[in-house]
Coordinates of C-alpha atoms and ligand atoms in Angstrom, one line a residue:
X12 CA 143.3 109.9 61.4
X13 CA 139.5 109.6 62.5
X14 CA 136.9 111.1 60.4
X15 CA 133.7 112.4 62.0
X16 CA 130.4 112.4 60.2
X17 CA 127.7 114.6 61.6
X18 CA 124.6 112.5 61.0
X19 CA 122.1 115.3 62.1
X20 CA 119.9 116.4 59.3
X21 CA 117.0 115.0 57.3
X22 CA 116.2 111.3 57.5
X23 CA 114.0 109.0 55.6
X24 CA 110.9 107.9 57.8
X25 CA 108.0 106.0 58.4
X26 CA 105.7 106.0 61.4
X27 CA 103.6 102.7 62.3
X28 CA 100.8 103.8 64.4
X29 CA 100.1 101.4 67.4
X30 CA 102.9 99.1 66.5
X31 CA 105.7 98.3 69.0
X32 CA 109.3 98.4 67.7
X33 CA 109.6 94.5 68.0
X34 CA 106.6 93.9 65.8
X35 CA 108.0 95.9 62.8
X36 CA 108.9 93.9 59.7
X37 CA 111.5 95.7 58.2
X38 CA 111.3 94.2 54.7
X39 CA 108.0 96.1 54.3
X40 CA 109.0 99.5 55.5
X41 CA 109.0 101.9 52.5
X42 CA 109.7 105.4 54.2
X43 CA 107.4 107.4 52.4
X44 CA 108.2 110.6 54.3
X45 CA 111.3 112.6 55.5
X46 CA 111.9 113.8 59.3
X47 CA 114.4 116.0 61.1
X48 CA 117.1 114.4 63.3
X49 CA 117.3 115.4 66.1
X50 CA 113.7 115.6 66.6
X51 CA 110.6 113.8 68.4
X52 CA 108.1 112.4 66.0
X53 CA 105.2 112.9 68.3
X54 CA 106.2 116.8 68.5
X55 CA 105.2 116.9 64.8
X56 CA 101.6 118.0 64.6
X57 CA 100.4 115.0 62.5
X58 CA 101.6 112.3 65.2
X59 CA 101.0 114.4 68.3
X60 CA 99.7 112.3 71.1
X61 CA 99.9 109.1 69.0
X62 CA 101.9 106.0 70.3
X63 CA 103.7 103.9 67.7
X64 CA 107.2 103.3 66.2
X65 CA 109.2 105.7 64.1
X66 CA 111.5 104.1 61.8
X67 CA 114.4 106.3 60.6
X68 CA 116.8 105.7 57.8
X69 CA 120.1 107.4 56.6
X70 CA 123.0 106.4 54.5
X71 CA 126.7 106.9 55.5
X72 CA 129.8 106.7 53.1
X73 CA 132.3 105.0 55.5
X74 CA 134.0 101.9 56.2
X75 CA 136.2 99.6 58.6
X76 CA 136.0 100.3 62.4
X77 CA 133.5 103.0 63.2
X78 CA 131.9 104.6 66.4
X79 CA 128.3 105.5 66.3
X80 CA 127.0 107.9 68.9
X81 CA 123.3 108.1 69.5
X82 CA 122.8 110.7 72.5
X83 CA 119.1 109.8 72.9
X84 CA 116.3 107.9 71.5
X85 CA 112.6 107.1 72.6
X86 CA 111.6 104.5 74.9
X87 CA 112.6 101.0 73.0
X88 CA 114.0 100.3 69.7
X89 CA 116.9 98.8 67.7
X90 CA 119.6 100.0 65.3
X91 CA 120.3 98.1 62.1
X92 CA 123.3 98.3 59.7
X93 CA 123.0 97.2 56.4
X94 CA 119.7 95.4 57.3
X95 CA 121.1 93.6 60.4
X96 CA 120.3 94.4 63.9
X97 CA 123.4 95.7 65.7
X98 CA 121.9 96.7 69.1
X99 CA 118.9 97.0 71.1
X100 CA 117.7 100.5 72.5
X101 CA 116.3 100.4 75.9
X102 CA 117.7 103.5 77.8
X103 CA 115.8 106.7 77.0
X104 CA 117.6 109.8 77.6
X105 CA 120.9 107.8 77.8
X106 CA 123.7 108.0 75.2
X107 CA 124.4 104.9 73.3
X108 CA 127.8 104.3 72.0
X109 CA 128.5 101.5 69.6
X110 CA 132.0 100.5 68.1
X111 CA 131.5 98.0 65.1
X112 CA 133.0 96.9 61.8
X113 CA 131.0 98.9 59.0
X114 CA 132.4 96.7 56.2
X115 CA 134.2 97.9 53.3
X116 CA 134.5 101.7 52.5
X117 CA 131.4 102.6 50.6
X118 CA 127.6 103.6 51.1
X119 CA 126.1 101.9 54.0
X120 CA 122.4 102.0 55.3
X121 CA 121.7 102.9 58.9
X122 CA 118.2 102.3 60.3
X123 CA 116.9 103.2 63.9
X124 CA 113.5 102.0 65.0
X125 CA 112.2 103.7 68.2
X126 CA 108.9 103.6 69.9
X127 CA 107.1 105.7 72.4
X128 CA 105.2 103.0 74.4
X129 CA 105.3 102.8 78.1
X130 CA 103.9 99.9 80.4
X131 CA 103.5 99.5 83.9
X132 CA 105.4 96.3 84.7
X133 CA 107.7 96.2 87.7
X134 CA 110.9 96.1 85.4
X135 CA 109.6 98.9 83.2
X136 CA 112.1 101.7 82.5
X137 CA 109.5 104.4 81.9
X138 CA 106.0 103.9 83.4
X139 CA 102.8 105.5 82.6
X140 CA 102.6 107.1 86.0
X141 CA 105.5 109.3 85.6
X142 CA 104.7 113.1 85.5
X143 CA 106.3 113.9 82.3
X144 CA 105.8 112.8 78.8
X145 CA 107.6 109.8 76.9
X146 CA 108.6 111.3 73.9
X147 CA 109.6 109.0 70.7
X148 CA 112.1 109.8 68.1
X149 CA 116.1 110.4 67.9
X150 CA 116.0 113.5 70.1
X151 CA 119.6 114.5 70.5
X152 CA 122.8 114.3 68.3
X153 CA 123.9 111.5 66.1
X154 CA 127.6 111.3 65.0
X155 CA 129.4 108.4 63.3
X156 CA 133.3 108.5 63.6
X157 CA 135.6 106.3 61.3
X158 CA 138.4 105.3 63.7
X159 CA 142.0 104.4 62.7
X160 CA 143.0 100.9 63.5
X161 CA 144.5 101.9 66.7
X162 CA 142.5 104.4 68.6
X163 CA 141.7 106.5 71.8
X164 CA 138.3 105.6 73.0
X165 CA 137.7 108.2 76.0
X166 CA 139.7 110.6 78.1
X167 CA 138.7 111.7 81.5
X168 CA 140.2 114.6 83.5
X169 CA 139.2 114.5 87.3
X170 CA 140.5 117.8 89.0
X171 CA 142.3 117.0 92.6
X172 CA 143.6 120.3 93.8
X173 CA 142.7 124.1 93.1
X174 CA 146.0 125.3 94.6
X175 CA 148.4 123.1 92.5
X176 CA 146.2 122.4 89.4
X177 CA 146.8 118.8 90.0
X178 CA 144.3 116.5 87.8
X179 CA 143.9 112.8 87.4
X180 CA 143.9 111.9 83.6
X181 CA 142.4 108.5 82.8
X182 CA 142.5 107.1 79.3
X183 CA 140.9 104.1 77.6
X184 CA 142.2 103.0 74.3
X185 CA 142.0 99.9 71.8
X186 CA 144.2 97.0 73.2
X187 CA 147.4 97.4 71.3
X188 CA 148.4 100.8 72.2
X189 CA 151.3 101.1 74.8
X190 CA 151.4 104.8 75.4
X191 CA 149.5 108.0 75.0
X192 CA 150.7 111.6 74.9
X193 CA 148.9 114.4 76.7
X194 CA 149.0 118.1 75.6
X195 CA 147.1 120.8 77.9
X196 CA 146.1 124.1 75.9
X197 CA 148.7 125.7 78.4
X198 CA 151.5 123.1 78.0
X199 CA 154.9 123.7 76.3
X200 CA 155.6 120.0 76.0
X201 CA 153.4 116.8 75.9
X202 CA 153.4 114.5 78.8
X203 CA 153.6 110.8 78.2
X204 CA 151.3 108.1 80.0
X205 CA 151.8 104.2 79.6
X206 CA 148.7 102.1 78.7
X207 CA 148.2 98.5 79.5
X208 CA 145.0 96.3 78.3
X209 CA 143.6 99.7 77.1
X210 CA 143.7 101.5 80.2
X211 CA 146.3 104.3 81.4
X212 CA 146.2 106.9 84.3
X213 CA 148.3 109.8 85.0
X214 CA 148.4 112.5 87.7
X215 CA 149.8 115.8 86.9
X216 CA 149.5 119.4 87.2
X217 CA 148.0 121.7 84.7
X218 CA 150.5 124.5 83.7
X219 CA 149.3 128.1 84.1
X220 CA 145.9 126.9 85.0
X221 CA 142.8 128.9 85.9
X222 CA 140.1 128.1 88.3
X223 CA 136.5 127.0 87.2
X224 CA 133.8 129.0 89.4
X225 CA 130.4 130.4 88.9
X226 CA 131.8 133.8 88.3
X227 CA 134.8 132.9 86.3
X228 CA 133.9 129.6 84.2
X229 CA 137.4 129.1 82.8
X230 CA 137.7 125.9 80.7
X231 CA 140.9 124.2 79.7
X232 CA 141.5 121.5 76.9
X233 CA 143.6 118.3 76.9
X234 CA 144.6 116.7 73.6
X235 CA 145.3 113.0 73.9
X236 CA 147.6 111.8 71.0
X237 CA 148.9 108.3 69.8
X238 CA 150.0 106.9 66.5
X239 CA 147.6 108.4 63.9
X240 CA 144.7 109.2 66.4
X241 CA 143.9 112.2 68.7
X242 CA 141.1 113.1 70.9
X243 CA 140.6 116.5 72.6
X244 CA 138.3 116.9 75.8
X245 CA 137.3 120.0 77.8
X246 CA 137.4 120.3 81.5
X247 CA 137.4 122.7 84.4
X248 CA 139.7 122.9 87.6
X249 CA 137.3 122.9 90.5
X250 CA 136.8 121.0 93.6
X251 CA 133.2 120.2 95.1
X252 CA 132.9 118.6 98.8
X253 CA 130.6 118.2 101.5
X254 CA 131.9 119.3 105.1
X255 CA 130.2 119.7 108.1
X256 CA 126.6 120.0 106.6
X257 CA 127.8 122.5 103.8
X258 CA 128.5 122.1 100.1
X259 CA 131.9 123.6 99.3
X260 CA 133.0 124.9 95.9
X261 CA 136.5 125.4 95.6
X262 CA 136.6 125.4 99.4
X263 CA 133.8 128.1 99.9
X264 CA 130.3 127.2 101.0
X265 CA 127.5 127.2 98.3
X266 CA 124.0 128.5 98.6
X267 CA 122.3 126.9 95.7
X268 CA 119.3 128.8 94.4
X269 CA 117.7 127.6 91.1
X270 CA 115.2 125.4 89.4
X271 CA 114.3 122.1 88.3
X272 CA 114.1 121.9 84.5
X273 CA 112.6 119.5 82.2
X274 CA 113.9 119.4 78.5
X275 CA 110.5 120.1 77.0
X276 CA 108.8 122.3 74.5
X277 CA 105.6 122.2 72.7
X278 CA 107.1 122.5 69.3
X279 CA 110.2 120.2 69.9
X280 CA 109.1 117.7 72.5
X281 CA 112.3 116.6 74.3
X282 CA 114.5 117.6 71.3
X283 CA 115.0 121.1 72.7
X284 CA 117.5 122.8 70.3
X285 CA 120.6 124.5 71.3
X286 CA 119.4 127.9 70.7
X287 CA 116.4 127.4 73.1
X288 CA 118.5 125.8 75.7
X289 CA 120.9 128.7 75.6
X290 CA 117.8 131.1 75.9
X291 CA 116.6 129.1 79.0
X292 CA 119.9 129.2 80.7
X293 CA 120.5 132.7 80.0
X294 CA 117.1 133.5 81.7
X295 CA 118.2 131.5 84.7
X296 CA 121.5 133.2 84.9
X297 CA 120.2 136.8 84.4
X298 CA 117.7 135.9 87.0
X299 CA 120.5 135.7 89.6
X300 CA 120.0 131.9 90.1
X301 CA 123.0 129.7 90.2
X302 CA 121.5 126.0 90.2
X303 CA 119.6 123.7 87.8
X304 CA 118.4 120.3 88.9
X305 CA 118.2 118.4 85.5
X306 CA 114.9 116.6 86.2
X307 CA 114.3 113.6 85.8
X308 CA 116.7 112.1 83.3
X309 CA 120.3 112.6 81.9
X310 CA 120.9 116.1 80.4
X311 CA 121.9 116.7 76.8
X312 CA 125.5 117.5 76.1
X313 CA 124.4 120.8 74.6
X314 CA 123.0 121.7 78.0
X315 CA 126.0 120.6 79.8
X316 CA 128.3 122.3 77.7
X317 CA 126.5 125.7 78.0
X318 CA 126.5 125.3 81.8
X319 CA 130.2 124.7 81.8
X320 CA 130.7 127.9 79.8
X321 CA 128.1 130.0 81.7
X322 CA 128.9 128.9 85.3
X323 CA 125.7 127.3 86.1
X324 CA 125.8 124.3 88.6
X325 CA 123.9 121.3 87.7
X326 CA 122.4 118.3 89.5
X327 CA 122.4 115.5 87.1
X328 CA 120.1 112.6 87.7
X329 CA 119.3 109.5 85.9
X330 CA 115.9 108.5 84.6
X331 CA 113.4 107.5 87.4
X332 CA 110.1 108.8 88.9
X333 CA 108.1 107.6 91.9
X334 CA 109.5 104.1 91.5
X335 CA 107.6 101.6 93.8
X336 CA 108.8 98.9 96.2
X337 CA 108.1 96.1 93.6
X338 CA 110.1 97.8 91.2
X339 CA 113.2 98.5 93.4
X340 CA 113.2 94.9 94.3
X341 CA 113.1 93.6 90.6
X342 CA 116.4 92.5 89.3
X343 CA 116.0 93.8 85.9
X344 CA 114.9 97.2 86.7
X345 CA 118.0 97.4 89.1
X346 CA 120.2 96.1 86.2
X347 CA 118.6 98.9 84.0
X348 CA 119.0 101.5 86.7
X349 CA 122.8 100.8 87.3
X350 CA 123.5 100.6 83.7
X351 CA 121.9 103.9 82.6
X352 CA 123.3 105.6 85.7
X353 CA 126.8 104.4 84.6
X354 CA 126.3 105.5 81.2
X355 CA 125.2 109.1 82.5
X356 CA 128.3 109.4 84.8
X357 CA 130.9 108.2 82.1
X358 CA 129.5 110.6 79.7
X359 CA 129.3 113.7 81.9
X360 CA 132.2 113.0 84.1
X361 CA 134.4 115.8 82.4
X362 CA 131.8 118.5 83.0
X363 CA 132.7 121.0 85.8
X364 CA 129.2 122.3 86.0
X365 CA 127.9 118.8 87.2
X366 CA 128.5 119.0 90.8
X367 CA 126.2 116.1 92.3
X368 CA 124.8 113.0 90.9
X369 CA 121.2 111.8 91.5
X370 CA 118.9 109.1 90.6
X371 CA 115.4 107.6 91.5
X372 CA 113.2 110.9 92.1
X373 CA 110.7 110.1 94.8
X374 CA 111.2 106.4 94.9
X375 CA 110.1 104.1 97.9
X376 CA 113.1 105.0 99.9
X377 CA 110.9 104.1 103.0
X378 CA 111.6 100.4 102.2
X379 CA 114.4 97.6 102.4
X380 CA 114.3 97.2 98.6
X381 CA 114.8 100.9 98.2
X382 CA 117.8 100.8 100.5
X383 CA 119.3 97.8 98.6
X384 CA 118.8 99.6 95.2
X385 CA 120.0 102.8 96.3
X386 CA 123.1 101.1 97.9
X387 CA 123.9 99.4 94.5
X388 CA 123.4 102.7 92.8
X389 CA 125.8 104.7 95.1
X390 CA 128.4 101.9 94.6
X391 CA 128.2 102.0 90.8
X392 CA 128.7 105.9 90.9
X393 CA 131.4 105.9 93.4
X394 CA 133.6 103.1 91.5
X395 CA 133.2 105.5 88.5
X396 CA 133.6 109.0 89.8
X397 CA 134.7 109.3 93.5
X398 CA 134.9 113.0 93.2
X399 CA 131.3 114.2 93.3
X400 CA 128.6 114.1 96.1
X401 CA 125.6 111.7 95.7
X402 CA 122.0 112.6 96.6
X403 CA 118.4 111.7 95.5
X404 CA 115.2 113.6 96.0
X405 CA 113.1 111.9 98.6
X406 CA 109.3 112.6 99.4
X407 CA 109.4 110.0 102.1
X408 CA 110.7 112.8 104.6
X409 CA 110.8 111.4 108.2
X410 CA 110.0 107.9 107.0
X411 CA 113.2 107.7 104.6
X412 CA 115.5 104.9 105.5
X413 CA 118.0 105.6 102.6
X414 CA 119.5 108.9 103.8
X415 CA 122.6 107.2 105.5
X416 CA 123.7 106.1 102.1
X417 CA 124.1 109.7 100.3
X418 CA 126.3 112.7 100.9
X419 CA 123.5 115.3 100.6
X420 CA 120.1 115.0 102.0
X421 CA 117.4 116.4 99.4
X422 CA 113.7 116.5 100.0
X423 CA 110.7 117.4 97.8
X424 CA 107.8 119.0 99.7
X425 CA 104.8 121.0 98.6
X426 CA 103.5 123.3 101.6
X427 CA 100.8 125.8 100.4
X428 CA 99.9 123.4 97.3
X429 CA 99.0 119.8 97.8
X430 CA 98.4 120.0 101.6
X431 CA 96.0 123.0 101.3
X432 CA 92.5 123.0 99.7
X433 CA 90.9 126.3 101.3
X434 CA 89.8 129.3 99.6
X435 CA 91.7 131.7 101.9
X436 CA 95.1 132.0 100.0
X437 CA 97.1 133.5 103.0
X438 CA 96.5 130.2 105.1
X439 CA 98.3 128.3 102.4
X440 CA 101.3 130.7 102.3
X441 CA 101.7 130.3 106.1
X442 CA 102.5 126.9 105.8
X443 CA 105.7 127.2 103.9
X444 CA 108.2 128.3 106.6
X445 CA 107.0 125.9 109.5
X446 CA 107.3 123.0 106.7
X447 CA 110.8 123.9 105.8
X448 CA 111.8 124.4 109.5
X449 CA 110.3 121.1 110.5
X450 CA 112.5 119.3 107.7
X451 CA 115.4 121.3 109.0
X452 CA 114.8 119.9 112.2
X453 CA 114.6 116.4 111.1
X454 CA 117.8 116.7 109.1
X455 CA 119.5 118.2 112.2
X456 CA 119.4 114.9 114.2
X457 CA 122.8 113.6 115.1
X458 CA 123.0 111.1 112.2
X459 CA 122.2 113.7 109.6
X460 CA 123.7 117.0 110.9
X461 CA 126.9 116.7 109.0
X462 CA 125.3 116.2 105.7
X463 CA 124.1 119.2 103.6
X464 CA 120.4 119.7 103.1
X465 CA 118.6 120.8 100.0
X466 CA 114.9 121.4 99.1
X467 CA 114.9 119.7 96.0
X468 CA 111.3 120.6 94.9
X469 CA 108.8 123.3 96.2
X470 CA 106.4 125.1 94.2
X471 CA 102.7 125.9 92.8
X472 CA 101.1 125.9 89.5
X473 CA 99.9 129.0 87.9
X474 CA 97.9 129.6 84.8
X475 CA 99.4 132.7 83.1
X476 CA 96.8 135.5 83.0
X477 CA 95.0 134.4 86.2
X478 CA 95.3 137.3 88.7
X479 CA 92.5 136.4 91.1
X480 CA 95.2 135.9 93.9
X481 CA 94.1 132.4 95.1
X482 CA 95.7 129.0 94.1
X483 CA 96.5 128.7 90.2
X484 CA 96.8 132.4 90.1
X485 CA 100.4 134.2 89.2
X486 CA 100.2 136.1 92.5
X487 CA 99.8 133.0 94.7
X488 CA 102.7 131.2 92.9
X489 CA 104.8 134.4 93.2
X490 CA 104.2 134.8 96.8
X491 CA 104.8 131.2 97.5
X492 CA 108.2 131.4 95.7
X493 CA 109.2 134.5 97.4
X494 CA 108.6 133.2 100.8
X495 CA 110.4 129.9 100.2
X496 CA 113.6 131.7 98.5
X497 CA 113.9 134.3 101.1
X498 CA 113.7 131.7 104.0
X499 CA 116.4 129.5 102.3
X500 CA 119.0 132.4 101.6
X501 CA 118.8 133.2 105.3
X502 CA 118.8 129.6 106.7
X503 CA 122.0 128.4 108.1
X504 CA 121.0 124.9 107.8
X505 CA 120.0 124.7 104.2
X506 CA 122.5 124.6 101.3
X507 CA 119.9 125.4 98.6
X508 CA 116.6 125.0 97.0
X509 CA 115.7 123.8 93.4
X510 CA 112.2 125.3 92.8
X511 CA 109.6 123.5 91.0
X512 CA 109.8 124.3 88.0
X513 CA 111.3 126.3 85.4
X514 CA 109.1 125.8 82.6
X515 CA 105.4 124.3 82.2
X516 CA 106.0 120.6 80.8
X517 CA 103.9 118.2 78.9
X518 CA 102.8 115.3 80.8
X519 CA 100.1 112.4 80.3
X520 CA 96.5 112.7 79.8
X521 CA 94.9 110.6 82.4
X522 CA 92.9 110.5 85.6
X523 CA 95.2 112.9 87.7
X524 CA 96.0 115.1 84.5
X525 CA 92.2 115.7 84.6
X526 CA 92.1 116.8 88.0
X527 CA 95.2 118.8 88.2
X528 CA 97.0 118.8 84.9
X529 CA 94.8 121.0 82.7
X530 CA 95.9 120.9 79.0
X531 CA 98.1 117.8 79.9
X532 CA 100.5 119.9 81.4
X533 CA 102.3 120.3 84.6
X534 CA 101.7 124.0 85.1
X535 CA 104.0 124.8 88.0
X536 CA 106.5 126.5 85.5
X537 CA 107.5 130.0 86.5
X538 CA 107.7 130.6 82.9
X539 CA 105.2 128.9 80.8
X540 CA 105.9 126.3 78.2
X541 CA 106.8 128.9 75.5
X542 CA 109.2 130.7 78.4
X543 CA 106.8 133.5 78.7
X544 CA 107.5 134.7 82.3
X545 CA 104.8 134.7 85.1
X546 CA 104.9 137.0 87.9
X547 CA 106.8 134.5 90.0
X548 CA 109.8 134.5 87.7
X549 CA 110.3 138.1 88.0
X550 CA 109.5 138.0 91.7
X551 CA 112.4 135.4 92.5
X552 CA 114.7 137.8 90.3
X553 CA 113.6 140.6 92.4
X554 CA 114.5 138.7 95.6
X555 CA 117.8 137.6 94.4
X556 CA 118.8 141.0 93.3
X557 CA 117.7 142.5 96.8
X558 CA 114.8 144.5 95.5
X559 CA 112.1 142.8 97.6
X560 CA 112.5 143.1 101.4
Ligands
LIG18 C1 106.9 115.6 92.4 C2 107.6 115.0 91.3 C3 107.8 116.0 90.0 C4 106.4 116.6 89.8 C5 105.9 117.3 91.1 C6 104.4 117.8 90.9 O1 107.4 116.0 93.3 O2 108.9 114.8 91.5 O3 108.2 115.5 88.9 O4 105.4 115.5 89.5 O5 105.8 116.4 92.1 O6 104.4 118.9 90.0 O7 103.5 117.4 91.5

């Protein structure tokens, strides 16, 4: 039988200021402090805004074959087991799963070194020009599972048909397993699936199934069993398709109204705890919104589990921001993008809340290198999951040459904000509807008319307490959000909008931050960084509840 060790808790810790992870001499590390896992070391007051490497240590009583799951760590680093390096870490926000022999049963040392340095090379995974902060630490859950000799590695359930309850079950196991039994929560007897070279597949109908939808987010479970191992996964039965310019959930056209949300909080950095995630999602649900774009990286398992249960719809995208042509042409960068995007899809595939995959926010999608890179990413995703539409948020608008590759056209636009620098606020607000109409006309060209269209970002900053009525005031932000949401609700062409953004989020202190990111924050949240609502938050709620005409 497998034995699961939850490794969240207090670990030994040392911070090496200004040292990269690969400059660490592990023989001299003395762990003078303790720190929480999950957590970001640079959200702890002492290390706030400092760059360096955090070295984390814990001990685990285990042995033989184990699976270590690190849900997310800082920018770069390594994992060491009993003093030896067993893996490199270079995919922030991406789950790392390591299966290895832990040695004989007893106490073993686990060390994770993780830094928060960014650099601007063409193959860099997190560049200093990204508009969100590169936190360091072990900022999501850590578990270690002792596996039986023959084990089930993963189980995927892809819903196929909401009338019959048909699903496609895919299983991966260790090599010697010849068959796996499956039991749904509603089954009377198990079904058997044969396995060859560690892979098996079965199409079947879930008995007495119930549909997953935003109003009735019903979840099923599937238990996979073999020899002395078993693994249970949760899934939902729903379909998602794009047809004639619309997005259909369970065959019905959707209007997506919601928010871009960063996993960020002053007290926790990127290690947003489950209770806070729940409060965020509850606010969004209660507002009447139904959609979250998880910008701009893979979302935490806690967040997706909650959205599954609450019936919120998610656009999940892999890490990227404003990547330039030279990066998109760089082989290492492309390899990194494909690897982390594949890891995201494999990790989130069973979540019914995820209704579309994305990547590379605002990249150079007006270039040939962009076309090649996006084509590779689409191929990578479709090979793993043909069931969900693909999109990316473009800011190249009419100059974009990659829209042929995706299922949904998504465009970021900031009318009334970046295009407007006068002191008569009404002029700025007058720009919103014409701008969205201009984009709608563009996506109504014959080659795009059958693809759904989403406004993936639109918003304005507001400083809580500023009631001047001009840019940066709560009133200006509220008016701008109201105009955009009202228009999208009525528009026959647009399938939705992800407003920018749910909460204020920490970004870098550098040139553009001095000009338009006061306090080192992106202040376009409709709630501030502590989740205190601005006027715009309430105004969108009123629009969605029909209280504003
Ligand atoms: C871009 C980007 C966001 C954010 C936003 C802004 O559209 O995708 O991450 O930086 O602009 O606030 O300017």
